[in-house]
Amino acid sequence: MSFERALLRDVAPYMPGEQPTGDIIKLNTNENPYPPSPRVMEAIASLSAQDVSRYPNAVSQRLREVAAERYGFPGPEWVFAGNGMDEVLAMTLRTFVDPGDTVLSTYPTYSLYEVLVKLHGAEWLTADLTDDYQLPEGFADNKARLCFLTRPNAPSGVAVPREVVEQVCETFDGLVFIDEAYADFANDSCIDFPHRYPNVIIGRTFSKSFSLAGLRLGLAFANPEIIESFMKTKDSYNINAVTQAAGIAALEDYAHMETNVARIKATRRRLTEGLRELGFAVPDSESNYIFASREGARGIFKRLKERGIFVRYFHERGLDVGLRISVGADGEIDAFFAALEEIIGDSKFGRE
Ligand SMILES: Cc1ncc(COP(=O)(O)O)c(C=O)c1O
């Protein structure tokens, strides 16, 4: 496989040409199984022809105002809106990192960071998480321009304690990007850190808890100096009119998101306990996915795929022993368990 294809394989749900057809159960990209707020759909439907024929608000002003208020910031000058958090990550490199600089993260972590850092011509430095997915001693003493911390971590779902992240923000001599893509599924978050730490950027996405992956919307919260730098380097109209309207409506119906998150957390508990009963080791996840390890993980992955059930398998050090499974709707998890029990119970399994 070429380098580019290998990278694509790592971040894309399917390779070109292998988009599945027919009934599949998709538990491989951590999307939300529930629909977004009806108010989002109404906001999209009520856009006028002119909203579409004219350029959108170039700085997503109203969206940033609503987001600032929702998340306890003094005003929109503390908020940047990106075309998905992936754009915010790329923008962070473009704005604050020079080719040749070092960017620090953990191993394992969200795989796109490495792709973006290498494309940018920067050095990629990682420190291994401990066996229970905690930050290693001395992590913040590493010398780098920028550090990416995923909290909760991907793909383990484990959130390192807030106090530990606080220590990193205080000690690390550079920018700290705290990726909170899954924070709505966690017990707490670091969303208040930018008030205290001028070197901290909090990244959020609407793709997970708000069920808006198809619209592409991410936010960054940081002190106004950082946000101003983002504004100078961003594309002119980086958030389209549909996405701006949808994002505002989603934030205004926050309760809808919280209800879906509560359902997903209940299913996560059932998924975790069921897998442990089947002999999998599953760390407690604070995300909308779990990482489950057991002998024969790769074979299980393949057999689930043959049955149209997609989970994620990583051919990577330390991760090739397990499966990352998104928390789907209850019916999807029922079907997953039925297939899994069949696979594990098959007398031929493990002997191929
Ligand atoms: C840890 C992490 N950060 C960022 C993202 C990107 O989110 P978005 O869909 O907003 O680009 C993802 C998507 O899976 C993720 O897992």
Short mmCIF file of C-alpha atoms and ligand atoms in Angstrom, two decimals:
data_model
loop_
_atom_site.label_atom_id
_atom_site.label_comp_id
_atom_site.label_asym_id
_atom_site.label_seq_id
_atom_site.Cartn_x
_atom_site.Cartn_y
_atom_site.Cartn_z
CA MET A 1 0.00 0.00 0.00
CA SER A 2 1.36 3.48 -0.85
CA PHE A 3 2.06 5.99 1.93
CA GLU A 4 -0.96 8.13 0.91
CA ARG A 5 -3.26 5.11 0.75
CA ALA A 6 -1.99 3.93 4.12
CA LEU A 7 -2.75 7.36 5.59
CA LEU A 8 -6.18 7.38 4.02
CA ARG A 9 -6.83 3.87 5.31
CA ASP A 10 -6.04 5.21 8.74
CA VAL A 11 -8.45 8.11 8.78
CA ALA A 12 -11.20 7.29 6.29
CA PRO A 13 -14.11 5.00 7.11
CA TYR A 14 -13.87 3.36 3.67
CA MET A 15 -11.37 3.35 0.86
CA PRO A 16 -12.56 4.76 -2.48
CA GLY A 17 -14.65 2.10 -4.20
CA GLU A 18 -15.43 0.12 -1.09
CA GLN A 19 -18.43 2.10 0.17
CA PRO A 20 -20.70 -0.65 1.44
CA THR A 21 -24.11 -1.29 -0.03
CA GLY A 22 -27.14 -2.85 1.62
CA ASP A 23 -27.82 -3.11 5.32
CA ILE A 24 -24.78 -2.49 7.41
CA ILE A 25 -24.29 -1.65 11.04
CA LYS A 26 -21.73 1.07 11.25
CA LEU A 27 -19.88 1.07 14.56
CA ASN A 28 -16.51 2.20 13.19
CA THR A 29 -16.37 6.02 13.06
CA ASN A 30 -17.97 7.14 16.33
CA GLU A 31 -20.92 8.89 14.78
CA ASN A 32 -24.11 9.47 16.74
CA PRO A 33 -26.83 6.89 15.99
CA TYR A 34 -29.59 9.37 16.85
CA PRO A 35 -30.83 12.24 14.67
CA PRO A 36 -29.96 15.86 15.40
CA SER A 37 -32.43 18.23 17.04
CA PRO A 38 -35.60 18.85 14.97
CA ARG A 39 -34.73 22.52 15.39
CA VAL A 40 -31.59 21.94 13.36
CA MET A 41 -33.62 20.44 10.53
CA GLU A 42 -36.11 23.35 10.73
CA ALA A 43 -33.29 25.91 10.65
CA ILE A 44 -31.90 24.27 7.51
CA ALA A 45 -35.32 24.07 5.85
CA SER A 46 -36.09 27.72 6.56
CA LEU A 47 -33.01 29.10 4.82
CA SER A 48 -34.02 31.48 2.03
CA ALA A 49 -32.83 31.38 -1.58
CA GLN A 50 -30.77 34.46 -0.78
CA ASP A 51 -29.08 32.72 2.15
CA VAL A 52 -27.82 30.28 -0.43
CA SER A 53 -27.04 32.67 -3.30
CA ARG A 54 -25.05 35.12 -1.12
CA TYR A 55 -21.79 34.41 0.67
CA PRO A 56 -22.25 33.43 4.31
CA ASN A 57 -21.16 35.55 7.26
CA ALA A 58 -17.39 35.37 6.91
CA VAL A 59 -16.64 35.16 10.65
CA SER A 60 -19.65 33.03 11.72
CA GLN A 61 -20.52 35.91 14.03
CA ARG A 62 -23.86 34.75 15.47
CA LEU A 63 -22.67 31.16 15.86
CA ARG A 64 -19.63 32.33 17.82
CA GLU A 65 -21.79 34.61 20.00
CA VAL A 66 -24.15 31.76 20.86
CA ALA A 67 -21.23 29.40 21.50
CA ALA A 68 -19.46 31.93 23.77
CA GLU A 69 -22.59 32.33 25.85
CA ARG A 70 -23.27 28.58 26.02
CA TYR A 71 -19.75 27.70 27.14
CA GLY A 72 -19.20 30.60 29.57
CA PHE A 73 -16.84 32.86 27.61
CA PRO A 74 -17.03 36.68 27.69
CA GLY A 75 -17.72 37.00 23.95
CA PRO A 76 -17.17 35.70 20.40
CA GLU A 77 -13.56 36.91 20.44
CA TRP A 78 -12.85 33.75 22.50
CA VAL A 79 -14.29 31.41 19.84
CA PHE A 80 -13.15 30.23 16.42
CA ALA A 81 -15.36 28.17 14.11
CA GLY A 82 -13.82 25.60 11.77
CA ASN A 83 -15.10 23.34 9.01
CA GLY A 84 -15.06 20.36 11.37
CA MET A 85 -12.53 20.09 14.16
CA ASP A 86 -10.21 18.57 11.58
CA GLU A 87 -9.96 22.02 9.97
CA VAL A 88 -9.26 23.55 13.38
CA LEU A 89 -6.40 21.06 13.85
CA ALA A 90 -4.93 21.88 10.44
CA MET A 91 -5.36 25.61 11.14
CA THR A 92 -3.54 25.26 14.45
CA LEU A 93 -0.53 23.89 12.62
CA ARG A 94 -0.77 26.47 9.84
CA THR A 95 -1.05 29.34 12.32
CA PHE A 96 1.30 28.40 15.15
CA VAL A 97 3.81 25.81 13.89
CA ASP A 98 6.65 26.24 11.39
CA PRO A 99 7.95 23.36 9.28
CA GLY A 100 10.81 21.80 11.25
CA ASP A 101 9.19 22.56 14.64
CA THR A 102 8.34 19.66 16.90
CA VAL A 103 4.76 18.69 17.79
CA LEU A 104 4.19 16.47 20.80
CA SER A 105 1.40 14.02 21.53
CA THR A 106 0.80 10.67 23.15
CA TYR A 107 0.76 7.18 21.72
CA PRO A 108 -1.90 6.13 21.07
CA THR A 109 -3.89 9.17 20.07
CA TYR A 110 -6.13 10.49 17.26
CA SER A 111 -4.32 9.33 14.13
CA LEU A 112 -4.95 12.45 12.06
CA TYR A 113 -2.52 14.56 14.13
CA GLU A 114 0.47 12.63 12.81
CA VAL A 115 -0.79 12.89 9.22
CA LEU A 116 -1.24 16.67 9.50
CA VAL A 117 2.06 17.24 11.31
CA LYS A 118 4.02 15.31 8.67
CA LEU A 119 2.22 17.01 5.77
CA HIS A 120 3.18 20.32 7.39
CA GLY A 121 6.85 19.30 7.45
CA ALA A 122 7.04 19.33 11.25
CA GLU A 123 8.59 16.70 13.53
CA TRP A 124 6.23 14.26 15.24
CA LEU A 125 7.18 13.29 18.80
CA THR A 126 5.11 10.94 20.96
CA ALA A 127 5.31 9.62 24.50
CA ASP A 128 3.66 6.27 25.21
CA LEU A 129 0.69 6.31 27.54
CA THR A 130 0.98 3.94 30.50
CA ASP A 131 -0.75 0.54 30.34
CA ASP A 132 -3.87 2.10 31.86
CA TYR A 133 -3.81 4.96 29.33
CA GLN A 134 -2.48 7.64 31.68
CA LEU A 135 0.11 10.29 30.81
CA PRO A 136 3.67 9.14 31.46
CA GLU A 137 5.84 10.84 34.06
CA GLY A 138 7.63 13.91 32.66
CA PHE A 139 5.36 14.22 29.60
CA ALA A 140 5.19 18.01 29.84
CA ASP A 141 8.99 18.35 30.03
CA ASN A 142 9.32 17.39 26.35
CA LYS A 143 10.40 20.29 24.16
CA ALA A 144 7.90 21.10 21.41
CA ARG A 145 6.04 24.05 19.94
CA LEU A 146 2.63 22.44 20.32
CA CYS A 147 1.14 19.50 22.15
CA PHE A 148 -2.06 17.63 21.20
CA LEU A 149 -3.89 15.97 24.09
CA THR A 150 -7.06 14.02 23.36
CA ARG A 151 -9.34 13.98 26.36
CA PRO A 152 -11.04 11.51 26.48
CA ASN A 153 -8.28 9.67 24.66
CA ALA A 154 -8.76 7.96 21.31
CA PRO A 155 -9.07 5.03 20.96
CA SER A 156 -9.13 3.99 24.64
CA GLY A 157 -11.94 6.31 25.72
CA VAL A 158 -10.08 6.96 28.99
CA ALA A 159 -9.93 10.56 30.25
CA VAL A 160 -6.79 11.47 32.20
CA PRO A 161 -7.70 13.45 35.34
CA ARG A 162 -8.26 17.17 34.91
CA GLU A 163 -5.56 17.90 37.53
CA VAL A 164 -3.01 16.07 35.37
CA VAL A 165 -3.97 18.13 32.31
CA GLU A 166 -3.75 21.25 34.46
CA GLN A 167 -0.19 20.30 35.38
CA VAL A 168 0.66 19.92 31.70
CA CYS A 169 -0.77 23.37 30.92
CA GLU A 170 1.32 24.88 33.70
CA THR A 171 4.57 23.08 32.87
CA PHE A 172 4.65 22.61 29.10
CA ASP A 173 6.60 25.32 27.28
CA GLY A 174 4.34 25.71 24.25
CA LEU A 175 0.73 25.64 23.09
CA VAL A 176 -1.52 22.90 24.50
CA PHE A 177 -4.38 21.82 22.24
CA ILE A 178 -6.90 19.84 24.31
CA ASP A 179 -9.04 17.88 21.88
CA GLU A 180 -12.44 17.51 23.51
CA ALA A 181 -14.20 15.85 20.57
CA TYR A 182 -15.88 13.45 23.02
CA ALA A 183 -16.11 15.64 26.14
CA ASP A 184 -19.93 15.63 26.18
CA PHE A 185 -19.79 11.89 26.91
CA ALA A 186 -17.29 12.39 29.77
CA ASN A 187 -17.69 13.11 33.48
CA ASP A 188 -16.04 16.52 33.22
CA SER A 189 -14.13 18.73 30.77
CA CYS A 190 -11.39 21.36 30.57
CA ILE A 191 -13.55 23.95 28.79
CA ASP A 192 -12.78 26.52 31.51
CA PHE A 193 -8.99 26.27 31.07
CA PRO A 194 -8.57 29.11 28.50
CA HIS A 195 -9.64 31.60 31.20
CA ARG A 196 -6.61 30.59 33.26
CA TYR A 197 -4.06 29.42 30.70
CA PRO A 198 -3.19 31.70 27.75
CA ASN A 199 -1.41 28.77 26.04
CA VAL A 200 -4.49 26.51 25.87
CA ILE A 201 -6.84 25.82 22.96
CA ILE A 202 -9.92 23.66 23.55
CA GLY A 203 -11.22 21.86 20.45
CA ARG A 204 -14.84 20.78 20.15
CA THR A 205 -16.84 19.14 17.36
CA PHE A 206 -20.51 18.93 16.41
CA SER A 207 -19.89 15.55 14.73
CA LYS A 208 -20.39 13.38 17.81
CA SER A 209 -22.73 14.54 20.59
CA PHE A 210 -24.72 16.90 18.29
CA SER A 211 -25.15 14.35 15.43
CA LEU A 212 -23.89 16.78 12.76
CA ALA A 213 -20.93 14.91 11.26
CA GLY A 214 -22.23 15.48 7.73
CA LEU A 215 -22.30 19.26 8.10
CA ARG A 216 -18.70 19.71 9.31
CA LEU A 217 -18.48 22.05 12.26
CA GLY A 218 -15.85 22.37 14.96
CA LEU A 219 -15.02 25.09 17.46
CA ALA A 220 -11.89 26.27 19.20
CA PHE A 221 -12.00 28.18 22.49
CA ALA A 222 -8.92 30.18 23.47
CA ASN A 223 -7.84 33.63 24.59
CA PRO A 224 -8.59 36.40 22.06
CA GLU A 225 -4.98 36.70 20.89
CA ILE A 226 -5.02 33.08 19.68
CA ILE A 227 -8.46 33.49 18.09
CA GLU A 228 -7.32 36.63 16.27
CA SER A 229 -4.41 34.70 14.78
CA PHE A 230 -6.81 31.99 13.55
CA MET A 231 -8.98 34.70 11.97
CA LYS A 232 -6.00 36.02 10.01
CA THR A 233 -5.07 32.64 8.54
CA LYS A 234 -8.48 31.08 7.89
CA ASP A 235 -10.12 30.81 4.47
CA SER A 236 -12.51 33.71 3.75
CA TYR A 237 -15.79 31.80 4.07
CA ASN A 238 -14.80 28.63 5.87
CA ILE A 239 -18.24 27.84 7.34
CA ASN A 240 -21.13 27.66 4.90
CA ALA A 241 -24.55 29.20 5.58
CA VAL A 242 -26.28 25.85 6.18
CA THR A 243 -23.73 24.80 8.77
CA GLN A 244 -23.82 28.16 10.57
CA ALA A 245 -27.63 27.99 10.86
CA ALA A 246 -27.53 24.36 11.99
CA GLY A 247 -24.81 24.99 14.57
CA ILE A 248 -26.77 27.86 16.15
CA ALA A 249 -29.95 25.74 16.32
CA ALA A 250 -28.03 22.81 17.81
CA LEU A 251 -26.60 24.99 20.58
CA GLU A 252 -30.02 26.51 21.23
CA ASP A 253 -31.50 23.03 21.72
CA TYR A 254 -28.76 21.81 24.04
CA ALA A 255 -31.25 19.60 25.92
CA HIS A 256 -31.75 17.47 22.80
CA MET A 257 -28.03 16.71 22.69
CA GLU A 258 -27.98 15.92 26.41
CA THR A 259 -30.86 13.45 26.02
CA ASN A 260 -29.04 11.61 23.22
CA VAL A 261 -25.82 11.59 25.24
CA ALA A 262 -27.66 10.04 28.21
CA ARG A 263 -29.01 7.26 25.95
CA ILE A 264 -25.55 6.61 24.53
CA LYS A 265 -24.02 6.46 28.01
CA ALA A 266 -26.63 3.89 29.09
CA THR A 267 -25.87 1.77 26.02
CA ARG A 268 -22.13 2.20 26.65
CA ARG A 269 -22.58 0.64 30.08
CA ARG A 270 -24.43 -2.32 28.59
CA LEU A 271 -21.85 -2.73 25.82
CA THR A 272 -18.95 -2.60 28.30
CA GLU A 273 -20.48 -5.08 30.71
CA GLY A 274 -21.57 -7.48 27.94
CA LEU A 275 -18.09 -7.51 26.43
CA ARG A 276 -16.44 -8.10 29.80
CA GLU A 277 -18.73 -11.10 30.30
CA LEU A 278 -17.48 -12.44 26.97
CA GLY A 279 -13.88 -12.22 28.16
CA PHE A 280 -12.86 -8.87 26.71
CA ALA A 281 -10.75 -6.40 28.71
CA VAL A 282 -12.49 -3.03 28.44
CA PRO A 283 -11.21 0.10 30.19
CA ASP A 284 -13.96 2.42 31.48
CA SER A 285 -14.74 4.73 28.58
CA GLU A 286 -15.88 8.34 28.86
CA SER A 287 -16.51 8.53 25.09
CA ASN A 288 -19.08 7.24 22.63
CA TYR A 289 -16.87 4.23 21.85
CA ILE A 290 -15.09 1.57 23.83
CA PHE A 291 -11.83 -0.27 23.24
CA ALA A 292 -12.18 -4.01 23.85
CA SER A 293 -9.22 -6.42 23.84
CA ARG A 294 -9.31 -10.18 23.60
CA GLU A 295 -7.35 -12.92 21.91
CA GLY A 296 -8.45 -13.29 18.30
CA ALA A 297 -9.55 -9.63 17.94
CA ARG A 298 -8.50 -9.48 14.29
CA GLY A 299 -10.45 -12.59 13.38
CA ILE A 300 -13.52 -11.25 15.15
CA PHE A 301 -13.16 -7.97 13.24
CA LYS A 302 -13.08 -9.82 9.90
CA ARG A 303 -16.03 -12.03 10.74
CA LEU A 304 -18.12 -9.11 11.95
CA LYS A 305 -17.31 -7.32 8.69
CA GLU A 306 -18.48 -10.34 6.66
CA ARG A 307 -21.79 -10.02 8.51
CA GLY A 308 -22.06 -6.31 7.65
CA ILE A 309 -21.06 -5.12 11.12
CA PHE A 310 -18.25 -2.60 10.92
CA VAL A 311 -16.04 -1.94 13.93
CA ARG A 312 -12.52 -0.51 13.90
CA TYR A 313 -9.35 -2.60 13.95
CA PHE A 314 -5.94 -0.88 14.14
CA HIS A 315 -2.87 -2.65 12.72
CA GLU A 316 -0.73 -0.79 15.20
CA ARG A 317 1.53 -1.46 18.13
CA GLY A 318 -0.46 -2.18 21.26
CA LEU A 319 -3.79 -1.66 19.49
CA ASP A 320 -3.83 -4.78 17.32
CA VAL A 321 -5.09 -6.75 20.30
CA GLY A 322 -8.47 -5.06 20.36
CA LEU A 323 -11.44 -3.51 18.60
CA ARG A 324 -12.76 0.01 18.87
CA ILE A 325 -16.52 -0.17 18.87
CA SER A 326 -18.75 2.90 18.58
CA VAL A 327 -21.76 2.96 20.87
CA GLY A 328 -24.62 2.54 18.43
CA ALA A 329 -28.37 2.48 18.99
CA ASP A 330 -29.66 -0.29 21.26
CA GLY A 331 -30.88 -2.42 18.33
CA GLU A 332 -27.47 -2.17 16.65
CA ILE A 333 -25.74 -3.29 19.83
CA ASP A 334 -28.20 -6.22 20.13
CA ALA A 335 -27.31 -7.29 16.58
CA PHE A 336 -23.61 -6.83 17.36
CA PHE A 337 -23.82 -9.09 20.42
CA ALA A 338 -25.84 -11.73 18.55
CA ALA A 339 -23.16 -11.86 15.84
CA LEU A 340 -20.31 -11.79 18.35
CA GLU A 341 -21.70 -14.66 20.39
CA GLU A 342 -22.11 -16.69 17.23
CA ILE A 343 -18.53 -15.94 16.14
CA ILE A 344 -17.00 -16.75 19.51
CA GLY A 345 -19.17 -19.85 19.91
CA ASP A 346 -18.18 -21.20 16.48
CA SER A 347 -15.98 -24.23 17.14
CA LYS A 348 -13.77 -23.31 14.16
CA PHE A 349 -13.04 -19.82 15.56
CA GLY A 350 -9.47 -19.37 16.68
CA ARG A 351 -8.25 -22.39 14.74
CA GLU A 352 -7.86 -20.72 11.35
C1 LIG B 1 -10.27 12.88 18.71
C2 LIG B 1 -10.90 13.51 17.51
N1 LIG B 1 -10.66 14.79 17.25
C3 LIG B 1 -11.21 15.39 16.18
C4 LIG B 1 -12.05 14.70 15.33
C5 LIG B 1 -12.57 15.41 14.11
O1 LIG B 1 -13.86 15.85 14.24
P1 LIG B 1 -14.62 16.56 13.03
O2 LIG B 1 -15.61 15.60 12.52
O3 LIG B 1 -15.25 17.77 13.68
O4 LIG B 1 -13.61 16.96 12.00
C6 LIG B 1 -12.34 13.37 15.57
C7 LIG B 1 -13.20 12.61 14.64
O5 LIG B 1 -13.38 11.43 14.71
C8 LIG B 1 -11.75 12.74 16.69
O6 LIG B 1 -11.95 11.45 16.95
#
